[in-house]
Amino acid sequence: MGKLTIDGREVEFRQGQTIIEAATDSGIDIPHFCWHPSLSVSGNCRVCLVEIEKMPKLAIACATVAAEGMVVHTKSDKALSARNAVMEFILINHPLDCPICDEAGECKLQDYAYNHSTGEGRFTEEKQHKDKRVELGPYVMFDAERCISCSRCIRFCDEVAQETELTFVKRGDRVTITTFPGKQLDNPYSLNVTDICPVGALTNRDFRFKSRVWDMSSTQSVCSGCSRGCNIDIWVRKNEILRLTPRHNEQVNSYWMCDHGRLDTFKEVNSESRIIAPMLRRDGTLMQANWSEAVAHITSEFKAFSSDEIGVIGSAHATLEDNYLLAKFAKEILKTKNVAMPSHIKHGTADKILITEDKSPNALGAKLMGITSENFAVIMHAIETGKIKALYVMEEDLVALDHKFEAILAKLDFLVVHSVVKNATTALANVVLPAASYAEKNGTWVNINGMAQRIRPAVATQELDRSLDGMSLSRLDKFGTNFDRWGQVNKIDARPSWSFITMLFNSFGHKLKFKMAEEVFHDVAKHVKEFHGLDYDVMGNQGAKISLVAEKV
Amino acid sequence: MAEKKRLKDLTLWEKMYVPEVVKGLKSTMKQMFQPRFTMEYPEVKFEPVGSYRGRPVLVMEAGGEERCVACGLCSRVCPALAIEVQAGETDREKERYPEKFEINMLRCIFCGLCEEVCPEEAIVMSKDYELTFSNREDAIYGKDKLLKPITELQDRIDFLRSNK
Ligand code: SF4
Ligand code: SF4
Ligand code: SF4
Ligand code: SF4
């Protein structure tokens, strides 16, 4: 550990750190475009020029290694005028696109133009014109005029995605980004370039023009696409998810997430096929019912079966809290040992970056709650042979896993299914319960490495109130009223699975008083040794490693 | 004890009453023959000048296209949260356009901030002050009611440009 002085403040640094790294670690912000903490140093934007005493010229903070006793000034006259000159230079050929640019509102160039430039340009000539709508790949759109040639996108592909796809071509003010001949920007992580591009040159084609960033709320959550559990922000406007972006967590996903997680995991939440109310099968057809009818019906039906005739299927897509109460329900009320969950492992689909083989976010968590995938096949076989006559399925579409199951499930006398959307399994059910999706409830997932991480509601269901339940609010949520058209959002009457199971417990005469997922988690922390000492505050927004004492992962 | 005096006692002339009534009638008669300012609205309509702030409208170019690029700044600045804009993508050279543009006229307070913030001179205050609706839904004006040919808005645009 050495010490240097930045703007009169003494700052510690590790051997080999650059000035900008040392500054960032101690919370001092040195303006930068091309430098990124997780990419190599390129040093081309020159915005991080700082004055260092005893050095004849200004130096770039991103490429100058910190040394003992160094005295750095980031706000001296010399540094400020250099920064202003760099800003003026970058803006020479930058179009006045902010009104039509998706980046506006979260644009580094906009911010710096306000904070680090005098706002005066002397360039009166015609700006350099370039291509404005270039499809670099299936998901990314490129606007060459807005590019400030920082090379972050190129370095990302080379270093993080490990696919050489992008490069600079031409020189001087005509320099631009393009893909190599015969290549596309189509690596599985391609959309991360839209996050790290400091300007609006690279935009997400799936999100383009859907909303202004200042009109959305963002909620800290976790991606449901695989067992990595990348940390994400869920961006919502008018109770509809519009995009997901990765959230920094060095222990899990660094700054990145994969395109599949970003694009394919949230569409279900706002889909047309959401189940909007509990349904009971009457005379062969599923009819809408209310929650207490559903509870009463399930209670009376299950009483007609012996414990051996009942099976219970949990889910690695559901939360720890859901699986905990389901396992407890199976053990204490139904008194059955036929409990399992299907596995979502797809062999050979993992890579060395983030994507894992297990396409569910909480397999380890469910396992620790006592629900494993080992005897799933046994249960399905028992249904086929008629030993199991009643099945309780939580948040799994069994038919989608294997079409054989359609005929097998049809043999059941009684089938209860919790599900977010209508599917081939709910079509066979006697009782269908609308489950709150991962974006509509609090809960915990445990990732492949044993990181217990919280998910939070970003979309309101009928039982949730954005402000009363502490959900994040957008500008419109804060100031709108129910009389505004944009205030009249579509809220679904879905409930988290743990909350419905609590109702069942009570209906079976077993008092349970859980009102919040957090209370269920307290119970988990008390009874499951891996979770001792954890609670929602300890997990916070960066997660907490569980103690895998006996477990080998 | 001195008798409490009024601030001003009526004079004998005033106490006689009738002359003062005549004075009042004289004033009334005089006014009857003055030129009239009252307008017989709605038979006669008031035509405001360029500086008037009637309901906000969207400028429609000669080709029938809107100028608005759906940047959402008017919606952001509107203190009454009256404006909702949904952007969409087109193949035209101006790639962004308002798929939906609604102003809730029950909310609008005619402050003109939307007009002031617009980077495209695409929303301006018109001379239209006749706003009647019989239910809340009708008070939400969509693009059909908001788009006005630029020729009808020239007064306002001239006024804005001369006061930049
Ligand atoms: S990149 Fe930033 S500064 Fe450039 S047009 Fe977009 S928002 Fe404006
Ligand atoms: S496209 Fe964006 S990230 Fe890539 S070089 Fe240009 S400004 Fe940098
Ligand atoms: S400020 Fe102007 S360009 Fe932007 S959305 Fe409003 S009317 Fe359209
Ligand atoms: S006039 Fe004022 S209240 Fe009405 S839309 Fe414009 S900014 Fe909003």
CSV table of N, CA and C and ligand atoms in Angstrom, one decimal, chain B residues 78-80 83 108-114 125, ligand 4:
chain,number,residue,atom,x,y,z
B,78,CYS,N,-43.9,19.3,-18.4
B,78,CYS,CA,-45.3,19.7,-18.1
B,78,CYS,C,-45.5,19.6,-16.6
B,79,PRO,N,-45.8,20.7,-15.9
B,79,PRO,CA,-46.0,20.7,-14.4
B,79,PRO,C,-47.3,20.0,-14.0
B,80,ALA,N,-48.2,19.9,-15.0
B,80,ALA,CA,-49.5,19.3,-14.7
B,80,ALA,C,-49.5,17.8,-15.1
B,83,ILE,N,-49.2,15.6,-20.5
B,83,ILE,CA,-48.8,15.0,-21.8
B,83,ILE,C,-48.3,13.6,-21.7
B,108,CYS,N,-54.1,20.2,-18.4
B,108,CYS,CA,-53.3,21.3,-18.9
B,108,CYS,C,-53.7,22.6,-18.2
B,109,ILE,N,-52.7,23.4,-17.9
B,109,ILE,CA,-52.9,24.6,-17.2
B,109,ILE,C,-52.5,25.8,-18.1
B,110,PHE,N,-52.2,25.5,-19.4
B,110,PHE,CA,-51.9,26.6,-20.4
B,110,PHE,C,-50.7,27.4,-20.0
B,111,CYS,N,-49.7,26.8,-19.4
B,111,CYS,CA,-48.6,27.5,-19.0
B,111,CYS,C,-47.6,27.8,-20.2
B,112,GLY,N,-47.7,26.9,-21.2
B,112,GLY,CA,-46.8,27.1,-22.3
B,112,GLY,C,-45.4,26.5,-22.2
B,113,LEU,N,-45.1,25.8,-21.1
B,113,LEU,CA,-43.8,25.3,-20.9
B,113,LEU,C,-43.4,24.3,-22.0
B,114,CYS,N,-44.4,23.5,-22.4
B,114,CYS,CA,-44.2,22.5,-23.4
B,114,CYS,C,-43.6,23.1,-24.7
B,125,MET,N,-48.7,26.9,-28.7
B,125,MET,CA,-50.0,27.3,-28.1
B,125,MET,C,-50.8,27.9,-29.2
C,4,SF4,S1,-49.5,24.2,-21.5
C,4,SF4,FE1,-48.5,23.7,-19.6
C,4,SF4,S2,-49.8,22.2,-18.6
C,4,SF4,FE2,-50.5,22.4,-20.7
C,4,SF4,S3,-49.4,20.9,-21.7
C,4,SF4,FE3,-48.2,22.6,-21.9
C,4,SF4,S4,-46.8,22.5,-20.2
C,4,SF4,FE4,-48.4,21.1,-19.8
